Amino acid sequence: MKKKAKKVEASAGETGMEIISVKIGSKAPAIYKGLGGTFASFMDSCLRKRALPGFHEKGLIAEAEPKKAGIVLCLSGKRSEAKLKEVLDIALLNTGAYPNTGGKAGFFIDVKSEQ
Amino acid sequence: MALKTANEFLDTIKKMKPRVYIGGKWVKNLLDNPVTRSMVMANAAMYGLAEDPANKEVMVATSHLTGEPINRNLNVARNIHDLDMRQEMALLTSQTVGTCNYRCVGCDALNSLAATTWEMDRDLGTKYNERFNKWLAYAQANDLAVSGAITDAKGDRRKRPTQQDEIDVFVHLVEKRDDGIVVSGIKVSQSGAIGSHETLVLPGGALKEGEEQFALAFVVQNSVPGLTYVCQYNAYSAEREMCGDESELGNPIYGQRETSTMIFDKVFIPWDRVFLCGETKFCGKMVTRFAKAHRMNCGGACKVGFADLIIGGTMLAAEYIGVEKVPHIQEKIIDMVRLSETSHACAIAAAMRGREEPKGSGVYLPDDLFGNAAKLNIAHGFWEIIKNAGDIGGGLVVTMPRLKDLDDPEVGPALKKAFSAAAPAAKRLKVAKFLQHWSAGLHGPGTWHGAGAPQTQRFMFTVLTDFEKKKKMAKKLMGMTEE
């Protein structure tokens, strides 16, 4: 078990914190900071539970595809960039990640709307 | 930014979307439902107290990890003064909101974790304490509201966790993965997780070899998929939902004490949030250390704050009917003070006799015997206190009409005649409703069971008391010789 724990802690660095970049459309990415394992929580929610943290209705995630150190999310329905930003802001806060100014992101979330 | 204001806390809570069910309905917004709102407002009041410079000594501590000012609810006690201020915080918060400080269990849980993870790392070579400190620094930096969940549903008490027909009556490990663990199971009687950011989950009791899957301590974000809260629902919940004007209620803003049943359905917890996984030997210590802290705070200080409010309300009730100088009334009020202050004295003694545990950890925990004495005393004393409140408050405490009925054009004038005494009817009914909240509400059984039912304190007395030493003393004084 110790070995497995070390693997994840290494990704969070010495401070134990993770920087996550959220890209929506053409705008500059929004940056969030959370405890190590925050991105793993987010990934687990999207891929295994097929739900965004804080959103309990089924079918919000149309597609979720893991990429290297990241995930590409497609949310169902037609949603503006502002709405997508609002949804992701709530989802990340509910995962324990808070808005941060700057920092080198180790994890990436790319979000688009279905239509 | 280590200290949030009450408004900043409310801003974050508006975006928190836990899956909450209450009285047959799903709650979409915690601030829209009158019952869940009362819980959130009590949590906000804790932030408000820390903002007030007058409360700084009690509500604000210095982080031993960063040196920054932090809310005392996130502090690890490092000396006797910390323990003393911790119990004073429990007193102040209860006096202020008349309900739970919903960060209280989390505070005592994190103190137990600080001590026990340090000991595990020392004895087992694990990295739990390092991991715990990283989480704590993050919680302090964001001034998170952290609640605590301890009590498992437990099922058939004759059976061990592995023998239960339904494994979910204990929170347990479902899967161990590279990136974390997956857990299922049910915790009950949990105070305030719905309106907090995160919840510390500890084992519900001591565990034996072979019960490793139940040996878990972790912290969970409160809105992760798979986690559902079913809130308590009772006459007070219904009254708050239906009354239309909360100012009429016994505790208008903060309500009764709100708890929920927490259902974990294959919830993922990343390793960085896991503080014990399989080490059964340390579960008993973790729970005992939590109880040690919680009995001082919940028993010896929190309920004393409630008692202060009840005594105040009872004195007003006596004054409003002109009996405040009657000797037997005064005697009963003095008895209420005696019962309550005795518990507070035990809490102060528990803090003053606190010590570093384990040696070398830097973590201070209260004295076990005095903490248990504080809790056991108030468990019994609280019933006496509310009995006297009901006695002096009179039958009106449970027979009163609605306060709003005084304004009804048809029945109002008669009611005003009926209930005016040494004070106007409105004042009398307001105080009667306040005493109803305490004496006919949920706080009696809540005080009895909170921080462990009295039988657990009685058991601790048998463990912590050196009866042989006492017999020896008596024999020596009597001049009895050893055979």
Coordinates of C-alpha atoms in Angstrom, one line a residue:
Chain A
M1 CA 0.0 0.0 0.0
K2 CA 2.8 2.4 0.8
K3 CA 4.2 2.0 -2.7
K4 CA 0.9 2.9 -4.3
A5 CA 0.5 6.0 -2.0
K6 CA 4.0 7.3 -3.0
K7 CA 3.1 7.1 -6.7
V8 CA 0.2 9.6 -6.2
E9 CA 2.0 11.8 -3.8
A10 CA 4.8 12.3 -6.3
S11 CA 2.3 14.0 -8.7
A12 CA 1.3 16.4 -6.0
G13 CA 4.8 17.5 -5.2
E14 CA 6.3 18.6 -1.9
T15 CA 3.5 20.8 -0.9
G16 CA 0.9 18.1 -1.4
M17 CA -1.1 20.4 -3.7
E18 CA -2.2 20.0 -7.3
I19 CA -2.7 22.7 -9.9
I20 CA -5.5 21.9 -12.4
S21 CA -6.1 23.9 -15.7
V22 CA -9.6 24.1 -17.1
K23 CA -9.9 25.0 -20.7
I24 CA -13.2 26.1 -22.2
G25 CA -13.4 27.4 -25.7
S26 CA -10.9 30.0 -26.9
K27 CA -10.5 31.8 -23.5
A28 CA -7.4 31.5 -21.3
P29 CA -7.6 28.5 -19.0
A30 CA -8.9 28.9 -15.5
I31 CA -6.6 27.6 -12.8
Y32 CA -7.6 25.7 -9.7
K33 CA -5.6 24.4 -6.8
G34 CA -6.5 21.4 -4.6
L35 CA -5.0 18.8 -2.4
G36 CA -3.1 15.9 -4.0
G37 CA -5.6 13.4 -5.4
T38 CA -8.1 16.1 -6.4
F39 CA -7.7 15.4 -10.0
A40 CA -8.0 11.6 -9.4
S41 CA -11.3 12.3 -7.6
F42 CA -12.5 14.4 -10.5
M43 CA -11.5 11.7 -13.0
D44 CA -13.2 8.9 -10.9
S45 CA -16.4 11.0 -10.8
C46 CA -16.4 11.5 -14.6
L47 CA -15.3 8.0 -15.7
R48 CA -16.7 5.6 -13.1
K49 CA -19.7 7.4 -11.7
R50 CA -20.4 9.3 -14.9
A51 CA -21.3 12.4 -12.8
L52 CA -19.7 15.7 -12.0
P53 CA -19.3 16.4 -8.3
G54 CA -22.2 18.6 -7.1
F55 CA -24.4 17.5 -10.1
H56 CA -26.5 14.5 -9.3
E57 CA -28.7 14.3 -12.4
K58 CA -27.9 11.6 -14.8
G59 CA -26.8 12.3 -18.4
L60 CA -24.9 15.6 -17.8
I61 CA -21.7 14.0 -19.1
A62 CA -22.2 13.0 -22.8
E63 CA -18.6 11.9 -23.3
A64 CA -15.5 11.7 -21.1
E65 CA -12.1 10.7 -22.5
P66 CA -9.0 10.5 -20.4
K67 CA -5.8 11.9 -22.0
K68 CA -2.3 12.0 -20.6
A69 CA -2.6 14.0 -17.3
G70 CA -6.0 15.2 -18.4
I71 CA -9.5 14.6 -19.5
V72 CA -11.7 15.8 -22.3
L73 CA -15.3 16.3 -21.3
C74 CA -18.3 16.9 -23.4
L75 CA -21.4 18.0 -21.5
S76 CA -24.8 17.1 -22.8
G77 CA -27.1 19.7 -24.5
K78 CA -26.3 23.1 -25.8
R79 CA -24.4 25.2 -23.3
S80 CA -22.6 28.5 -23.7
E81 CA -19.0 29.0 -22.6
A82 CA -20.2 31.0 -19.6
K83 CA -22.5 28.1 -18.6
L84 CA -19.8 25.6 -19.0
K85 CA -17.5 27.7 -16.8
E86 CA -20.2 28.0 -14.2
V87 CA -20.7 24.2 -14.2
L88 CA -17.0 23.4 -14.0
D89 CA -16.5 26.0 -11.2
I90 CA -19.1 24.2 -9.1
A91 CA -17.8 20.8 -9.9
L92 CA -14.2 21.7 -9.0
L93 CA -15.3 23.4 -5.8
N94 CA -17.3 20.3 -4.8
T95 CA -14.2 18.2 -5.5
G96 CA -12.1 20.4 -3.1
A97 CA -10.3 22.6 -5.7
Y98 CA -10.4 26.4 -5.3
P99 CA -9.7 29.1 -7.9
N100 CA -6.0 30.0 -8.0
T101 CA -4.0 32.7 -9.7
G102 CA -1.3 31.1 -11.8
G103 CA 0.9 28.2 -11.1
K104 CA 2.2 25.4 -13.4
A105 CA -0.7 23.0 -14.0
G106 CA 0.0 19.3 -13.7
F107 CA -3.5 18.3 -14.8
F108 CA -5.8 19.5 -17.6
I109 CA -9.5 19.5 -18.1
D110 CA -10.8 20.4 -21.6
V111 CA -14.5 21.0 -21.7
K112 CA -17.0 21.5 -24.5
S113 CA -20.7 21.4 -25.1
E114 CA -22.4 18.6 -27.0
Q115 CA -23.9 20.9 -29.7
Chain B
M1 CA -6.0 33.9 3.5
A2 CA -6.4 31.7 6.6
L3 CA -9.6 33.1 8.1
K4 CA -12.9 33.4 6.2
T5 CA -15.6 35.8 7.1
A6 CA -19.2 34.5 7.6
N7 CA -20.2 35.9 4.3
E8 CA -17.2 34.3 2.5
F9 CA -18.2 31.0 4.0
L10 CA -21.8 31.5 2.8
D11 CA -20.5 32.3 -0.7
T12 CA -18.7 28.9 -0.8
I13 CA -21.6 27.0 0.6
K14 CA -24.0 28.5 -2.1
K15 CA -21.9 26.5 -4.6
M16 CA -21.7 23.3 -2.5
K17 CA -24.2 20.8 -3.9
P18 CA -24.3 17.7 -1.6
R19 CA -27.0 15.1 -2.4
V20 CA -29.4 15.8 0.5
Y21 CA -32.8 14.3 1.2
I22 CA -35.1 15.6 4.0
G23 CA -38.7 14.8 4.8
G24 CA -39.5 13.2 1.5
K25 CA -37.8 15.8 -0.7
W26 CA -34.4 16.3 -2.4
V27 CA -32.8 19.6 -1.4
K28 CA -31.4 21.5 -4.4
N29 CA -30.2 24.5 -2.4
L30 CA -29.2 24.3 1.2
L31 CA -30.2 27.9 1.8
D32 CA -33.6 27.6 0.3
N33 CA -34.8 24.8 2.6
P34 CA -35.6 26.3 6.1
V35 CA -34.2 23.3 8.0
T36 CA -30.9 22.9 6.2
R37 CA -30.6 26.7 6.2
S38 CA -30.7 26.8 10.0
M39 CA -27.7 24.4 10.0
V40 CA -25.7 26.4 7.5
M41 CA -26.4 29.6 9.4
A42 CA -25.1 28.0 12.6
N43 CA -21.9 27.2 10.7
A44 CA -21.7 30.7 9.3
A45 CA -22.0 32.0 12.9
M46 CA -18.8 30.1 13.8
Y47 CA -17.0 32.1 11.2
G48 CA -18.6 35.3 12.5
L49 CA -17.4 34.6 16.0
A50 CA -13.8 34.4 14.7
E51 CA -14.1 37.7 13.0
D52 CA -14.9 39.5 16.2
P53 CA -11.7 40.8 17.9
A54 CA -13.3 40.3 21.3
N55 CA -13.3 36.5 20.7
K56 CA -9.8 36.3 19.2
E57 CA -8.2 34.5 22.1
V58 CA -10.9 31.8 22.1
M59 CA -11.7 31.5 18.4
V60 CA -8.3 32.1 16.7
A61 CA -5.2 30.0 17.1
T62 CA -1.8 29.9 15.4
S63 CA -1.2 27.0 13.0
H64 CA 1.7 24.8 14.2
L65 CA 2.3 23.9 10.5
T66 CA 2.4 27.4 9.0
G67 CA 2.5 30.0 11.8
E68 CA -0.6 31.6 10.3
P69 CA -3.7 32.6 12.3
I70 CA -6.4 29.9 11.9
N71 CA -9.8 29.2 13.1
R72 CA -9.5 27.2 16.4
N73 CA -11.8 24.6 14.9
L74 CA -8.9 23.5 12.7
N75 CA -6.2 23.7 15.4
V76 CA -4.2 20.8 16.9
A77 CA -3.8 21.5 20.6
R78 CA -0.1 21.9 21.4
N79 CA -0.2 22.9 25.0
I80 CA -2.5 23.3 28.0
H81 CA -3.6 26.8 26.9
D82 CA -4.8 25.4 23.6
L83 CA -6.9 22.8 25.5
D84 CA -8.4 25.4 27.8
M85 CA -9.3 27.7 24.9
R86 CA -10.8 24.7 23.0
Q87 CA -13.2 24.0 25.8
E88 CA -14.0 27.8 26.1
M89 CA -14.7 27.8 22.4
A90 CA -17.3 25.0 22.9
L91 CA -18.9 27.1 25.6
L92 CA -18.9 30.3 23.6
T93 CA -20.3 28.7 20.4
S94 CA -23.2 27.0 22.3
Q95 CA -24.0 30.2 24.1
T96 CA -24.1 32.0 20.8
V97 CA -26.2 29.7 18.6
G98 CA -28.0 27.4 21.1
T99 CA -27.2 24.4 18.8
C100 CA -24.3 22.5 17.6
N101 CA -21.0 24.0 16.5
Y102 CA -21.0 21.8 13.5
R103 CA -17.2 22.0 13.2
C104 CA -16.7 20.6 16.7
V105 CA -16.6 16.9 16.0
G106 CA -14.2 17.5 13.1
C107 CA -12.0 19.5 15.4
D108 CA -11.8 16.7 18.0
A109 CA -11.4 14.1 15.2
L110 CA -8.4 16.0 13.7
N111 CA -6.7 16.1 17.1
S112 CA -7.1 12.4 17.5
L113 CA -5.7 11.9 13.9
A114 CA -2.8 14.2 14.6
A115 CA -1.8 12.0 17.6
T116 CA -2.6 8.6 16.2
T117 CA -1.1 9.1 12.7
W118 CA 2.1 10.3 14.4
E119 CA 2.2 7.1 16.5
M120 CA 1.4 4.9 13.4
D121 CA 4.3 6.5 11.4
R122 CA 6.6 6.0 14.4
D123 CA 5.6 2.3 15.0
L124 CA 4.8 1.1 11.5
G125 CA 6.9 3.4 9.3
T126 CA 3.8 4.6 7.4
K127 CA 3.4 8.2 6.0
Y128 CA 0.0 8.9 7.4
N129 CA 1.0 11.8 9.6
E130 CA 2.8 13.5 6.7
R131 CA -0.3 13.0 4.6
F132 CA -2.6 14.2 7.4
N133 CA -0.5 17.4 7.9
K134 CA -0.7 18.2 4.2
W135 CA -4.4 17.9 4.3
L136 CA -4.6 20.0 7.5
A137 CA -2.5 22.7 6.0
Y138 CA -4.8 22.8 3.0
A139 CA -7.9 22.9 5.3
Q140 CA -6.4 25.7 7.4
A141 CA -5.3 27.7 4.3
N142 CA -8.9 27.6 2.9
D143 CA -10.5 27.8 6.4
L144 CA -12.7 24.8 5.6
A145 CA -15.7 23.8 7.7
V146 CA -14.8 20.2 8.5
S147 CA -17.4 18.0 10.2
G148 CA -16.8 14.5 11.6
A149 CA -18.5 11.1 11.2
I150 CA -17.9 8.4 13.8
T151 CA -20.9 6.3 14.5
D152 CA -21.6 3.4 12.2
A153 CA -25.1 2.1 11.8
K154 CA -23.8 -1.1 13.6
G155 CA -26.6 -3.5 12.9
D156 CA -27.1 -6.4 15.3
R157 CA -25.1 -5.5 18.4
R158 CA -24.4 -9.2 19.2
K159 CA -22.4 -9.6 16.1
R160 CA -18.9 -8.3 15.0
P161 CA -18.8 -6.3 11.7
T162 CA -17.7 -9.3 9.7
Q163 CA -20.7 -11.3 11.0
Q164 CA -23.4 -8.8 10.1
D165 CA -26.0 -9.9 7.5
E166 CA -25.6 -6.5 5.8
I167 CA -22.0 -5.4 5.5
D168 CA -23.0 -1.7 4.9
V169 CA -24.0 -1.2 8.5
F170 CA -20.2 -0.5 8.9
V171 CA -18.2 1.8 6.6
H172 CA -15.8 -0.6 4.8
L173 CA -13.3 -0.9 2.1
V174 CA -14.6 -2.1 -1.3
E175 CA -11.5 -1.7 -3.4
K176 CA -7.9 -0.6 -3.1
R177 CA -6.6 1.0 -6.2
D178 CA -3.3 2.7 -7.3
D179 CA -4.8 6.1 -6.9
G180 CA -7.0 5.6 -3.8
I181 CA -9.7 3.5 -2.1
V182 CA -13.4 2.9 -2.7
V183 CA -15.6 2.8 0.3
S184 CA -19.2 1.9 1.1
G185 CA -21.3 1.8 4.2
I186 CA -23.4 4.0 6.5
K187 CA -22.6 6.5 9.3
V188 CA -25.5 7.7 11.4
S189 CA -26.3 10.6 13.7
Q190 CA -23.8 12.8 11.9
S191 CA -24.0 16.5 12.8
G192 CA -23.7 19.1 10.1
A193 CA -21.8 17.5 7.2
I194 CA -24.4 18.8 4.7
G195 CA -23.4 22.4 5.3
S196 CA -19.7 21.8 5.6
H197 CA -16.9 21.5 3.0
E198 CA -15.4 18.2 4.1
T199 CA -16.0 15.4 6.7
L200 CA -13.4 13.4 8.6
V201 CA -14.5 9.8 8.9
L202 CA -13.1 7.7 11.7
P203 CA -13.7 4.1 12.7
G204 CA -16.7 3.7 15.0
G205 CA -14.9 1.6 17.6
A206 CA -12.0 -0.7 18.4
L207 CA -11.4 -3.5 15.8
K208 CA -9.7 -6.8 15.9
E209 CA -7.4 -8.7 13.6
G210 CA -9.5 -10.0 10.7
E211 CA -11.6 -6.8 10.6
E212 CA -9.1 -4.9 8.4
Q213 CA -11.7 -3.9 5.8
F214 CA -13.5 -1.8 8.5
A215 CA -10.3 -0.1 9.7
L216 CA -10.6 3.2 7.8
A217 CA -10.0 6.8 8.5
F218 CA -10.2 9.4 5.7
V219 CA -11.5 12.8 4.8
V220 CA -14.2 13.2 2.1
Q221 CA -15.3 16.2 0.1
N222 CA -19.0 16.6 0.9
S223 CA -20.5 16.5 -2.6
V224 CA -18.6 13.7 -4.3
P225 CA -20.7 11.3 -6.3
G226 CA -21.9 8.3 -4.4
L227 CA -22.4 10.1 -1.1
T228 CA -26.0 10.8 0.0
Y229 CA -27.3 12.4 3.2
V230 CA -30.7 11.6 4.6
C231 CA -31.5 14.3 7.2
Q232 CA -33.3 13.7 10.5
Y233 CA -37.0 14.7 10.3
N234 CA -39.2 15.3 13.3
A235 CA -41.9 17.7 14.6
Y236 CA -39.4 20.5 14.8
S237 CA -38.4 20.0 11.2
A238 CA -42.1 20.1 10.1
E239 CA -42.8 23.1 12.2
R240 CA -39.9 25.0 10.7
E241 CA -41.0 24.1 7.2
M242 CA -44.7 25.0 7.8
C243 CA -44.6 28.0 10.2
G244 CA -44.2 30.7 7.5
D245 CA -42.4 32.9 10.1
E246 CA -39.3 31.5 11.7
S247 CA -39.1 34.4 14.2
E248 CA -41.9 32.5 16.1
L249 CA -39.7 29.5 16.7
G250 CA -37.8 28.6 19.9
N251 CA -34.4 29.1 18.2
P252 CA -35.4 31.2 15.2
I253 CA -32.2 31.3 13.2
Y254 CA -30.2 28.2 14.2
G255 CA -32.9 25.7 15.0
Q256 CA -32.7 22.4 16.8
R257 CA -29.6 20.2 16.1
E258 CA -29.5 18.9 12.6
T259 CA -28.0 15.5 11.8
S260 CA -28.1 13.1 8.9
T261 CA -27.5 9.5 8.0
M262 CA -24.5 9.4 5.6
I263 CA -24.7 6.7 2.9
F264 CA -21.5 5.9 1.1
D265 CA -22.1 4.0 -2.1
K266 CA -18.7 3.1 -3.6
V267 CA -17.2 6.5 -2.9
F268 CA -13.7 7.1 -4.2
I269 CA -11.1 8.5 -1.7
P270 CA -7.7 9.4 -3.1
W271 CA -4.7 8.2 -1.0
D272 CA -3.8 11.8 0.0
R273 CA -7.1 11.8 2.0
V274 CA -6.6 8.4 3.6
F275 CA -5.2 8.4 7.2
L276 CA -5.7 4.8 8.2
C277 CA -6.4 1.7 6.1
G278 CA -6.3 -1.7 7.6
E279 CA -4.3 -1.1 10.7
T280 CA -6.9 -2.5 13.2
K281 CA -4.5 -2.1 16.2
F282 CA -4.8 1.7 16.0
C283 CA -8.6 2.0 15.6
G284 CA -9.3 1.8 19.4
K285 CA -6.7 4.4 20.1
M286 CA -8.1 6.7 17.4
V287 CA -11.6 6.5 18.8
T288 CA -10.6 6.8 22.4
R289 CA -8.5 9.9 21.7
F290 CA -11.4 11.4 19.8
A291 CA -13.7 10.6 22.8
K292 CA -11.3 12.0 25.3
A293 CA -11.3 15.4 23.5
H294 CA -15.0 15.3 22.7
R295 CA -16.2 14.5 26.2
M296 CA -14.4 17.6 27.6
N297 CA -15.8 19.8 24.9
C298 CA -19.2 18.4 24.0
G299 CA -20.0 17.3 27.6
G300 CA -18.2 19.7 29.8
A301 CA -18.5 23.0 27.9
C302 CA -21.0 22.8 25.0
K303 CA -23.9 21.7 27.1
V304 CA -23.0 24.2 29.8
G305 CA -23.5 26.9 27.1
F306 CA -26.9 25.4 26.5
A307 CA -27.6 25.4 30.2
D308 CA -26.7 29.1 30.4
L309 CA -29.3 29.8 27.8
I310 CA -31.9 27.6 29.6
I311 CA -31.2 29.3 33.0
G312 CA -31.5 32.7 31.4
G313 CA -34.8 31.8 29.8
T314 CA -36.1 30.2 33.0
M315 CA -35.3 33.3 35.1
L316 CA -37.2 35.5 32.5
A317 CA -40.2 33.1 32.7
A318 CA -40.1 33.5 36.5
E319 CA -39.9 37.3 36.3
Y320 CA -42.7 37.5 33.7
I321 CA -45.1 35.9 36.2
G322 CA -43.7 37.6 39.3
V323 CA -42.3 34.6 41.1
E324 CA -38.6 35.3 40.8
K325 CA -38.2 36.0 44.5
V326 CA -40.1 32.9 45.7
P327 CA -37.5 30.8 47.7
H328 CA -38.2 27.4 46.0
I329 CA -37.9 29.0 42.6
Q330 CA -34.6 30.5 43.5
E331 CA -33.4 27.2 44.9
K332 CA -34.3 25.4 41.7
I333 CA -32.4 28.0 39.6
I334 CA -29.4 27.6 41.9
D335 CA -29.5 23.9 41.4
M336 CA -29.5 24.4 37.6
V337 CA -26.3 26.6 38.0
R338 CA -24.7 24.0 40.3
L339 CA -25.2 21.2 37.9
S340 CA -24.0 23.1 34.9
E341 CA -21.0 24.8 36.5
T342 CA -19.8 21.4 38.0
S343 CA -19.5 20.1 34.4
H344 CA -17.7 23.2 33.3
A345 CA -15.3 22.8 36.2
C346 CA -14.6 19.2 35.1
A347 CA -13.9 20.4 31.6
I348 CA -11.5 23.1 32.8
A349 CA -9.8 20.4 35.0
A350 CA -9.6 18.1 32.0
A351 CA -7.8 20.8 30.1
M352 CA -5.5 21.8 32.9
R353 CA -4.5 18.2 33.6
G354 CA -4.1 17.5 29.8
R355 CA -0.8 16.1 28.6
E356 CA 1.2 15.3 25.5
E357 CA -0.1 12.1 23.9
P358 CA 1.8 10.1 22.6
K359 CA 5.0 11.5 24.2
G360 CA 7.0 13.2 21.5
S361 CA 4.0 13.9 19.2
G362 CA 3.5 17.5 20.3
V363 CA -0.2 16.8 20.5
Y364 CA -2.0 17.6 23.8
L365 CA -5.2 15.8 24.8
P366 CA -7.4 16.4 27.9
D367 CA -7.3 14.3 31.0
D368 CA -9.5 11.3 30.5
L369 CA -11.1 10.9 33.9
F370 CA -12.1 14.6 34.2
G371 CA -13.4 14.6 30.6
N372 CA -15.5 11.6 31.3
A373 CA -16.7 13.1 34.6
A374 CA -17.7 16.3 32.7
K375 CA -19.8 14.3 30.2
L376 CA -21.4 11.9 32.7
N377 CA -22.3 14.7 35.0
I378 CA -24.0 16.8 32.3
A379 CA -25.7 13.8 30.8
H380 CA -27.6 13.4 34.1
G381 CA -27.6 17.0 35.0
F382 CA -29.1 18.2 31.8
W383 CA -32.4 16.3 32.4
E384 CA -32.6 18.0 35.9
I385 CA -31.9 21.4 34.3
I386 CA -34.7 21.0 31.7
K387 CA -37.0 19.5 34.3
N388 CA -36.6 22.7 36.4
A389 CA -37.0 24.8 33.3
G390 CA -40.3 23.0 32.6
D391 CA -41.3 23.3 36.2
I392 CA -40.7 27.1 36.5
G393 CA -41.8 27.8 33.0
G394 CA -45.1 26.1 33.8
G395 CA -47.6 24.2 31.7
L396 CA -47.6 27.0 29.3
V397 CA -44.3 25.7 27.9
V398 CA -46.2 22.9 26.2
T399 CA -49.8 24.2 26.1
M400 CA -49.2 27.7 24.6
P401 CA -50.9 28.8 21.4
R402 CA -49.0 30.2 18.4
L403 CA -47.3 33.5 19.2
K404 CA -48.9 34.9 16.0
D405 CA -52.4 34.0 17.4
L406 CA -52.1 37.1 19.7
D407 CA -52.6 39.2 16.6
D408 CA -55.7 37.4 15.4
P409 CA -58.6 39.9 15.5
E410 CA -61.0 37.3 16.8
V411 CA -59.1 35.3 19.4
G412 CA -56.1 37.6 20.0
P413 CA -57.7 40.0 22.6
A414 CA -58.8 37.0 24.7
L415 CA -55.4 35.4 24.5
K416 CA -53.7 38.7 25.5
K417 CA -55.9 38.8 28.6
A418 CA -55.2 35.2 29.4
F419 CA -51.4 35.3 29.1
S420 CA -50.6 38.8 30.4
A421 CA -49.1 38.7 33.8
A422 CA -46.1 40.7 35.2
A423 CA -45.1 41.1 31.6
P424 CA -47.2 41.4 28.3
A425 CA -48.5 38.1 26.8
A426 CA -46.1 38.4 23.8
K427 CA -43.1 38.3 26.1
R428 CA -44.4 35.4 28.1
L429 CA -45.2 33.3 25.0
K430 CA -41.8 34.1 23.4
V431 CA -40.0 32.8 26.5
A432 CA -42.4 29.8 26.8
K433 CA -41.6 28.9 23.2
F434 CA -37.9 29.2 23.9
L435 CA -38.2 26.8 26.9
Q436 CA -40.3 24.4 24.9
H437 CA -37.4 24.3 22.4
W438 CA -35.1 23.0 25.1
S439 CA -37.3 21.0 27.5
A440 CA -39.6 19.4 24.9
G441 CA -37.2 19.3 22.1
L442 CA -34.4 17.0 20.9
H443 CA -31.6 18.2 23.3
G444 CA -32.4 15.8 26.2
P445 CA -31.6 12.5 24.3
G446 CA -29.0 14.5 22.2
T447 CA -27.1 15.4 25.3
W448 CA -27.4 11.9 26.8
H449 CA -25.9 10.2 23.7
G450 CA -23.6 12.9 22.2
A451 CA -19.9 12.0 22.8
G452 CA -21.1 8.5 23.8
A453 CA -23.9 7.3 26.0
P454 CA -23.2 7.4 29.8
Q455 CA -22.6 3.7 29.9
T456 CA -19.3 4.3 28.1
Q457 CA -18.3 6.9 30.6
R458 CA -19.1 4.5 33.5
F459 CA -17.0 1.9 31.8
M460 CA -14.1 4.4 31.5
F461 CA -14.4 5.2 35.2
T462 CA -13.9 1.5 36.0
V463 CA -10.8 1.5 33.8
L464 CA -9.3 4.9 34.9
T465 CA -10.0 4.6 38.7
D466 CA -7.5 2.9 40.9
F467 CA -9.9 1.2 43.3
E468 CA -7.2 -0.9 45.0
K469 CA -5.4 2.3 46.0
K470 CA -8.6 3.7 47.5
K471 CA -9.2 0.5 49.5
K472 CA -5.6 0.6 50.7
M473 CA -6.0 4.2 51.9
A474 CA -9.2 3.4 53.8
K475 CA -7.5 0.3 55.4
K476 CA -4.5 2.4 56.5
L477 CA -6.7 5.0 58.1
M478 CA -8.8 2.4 59.9
G479 CA -5.6 0.7 61.1
M480 CA -6.4 -2.5 59.3
T481 CA -3.2 -4.6 58.7
E482 CA -2.6 -6.6 55.6
E483 CA -2.9 -10.3 56.1

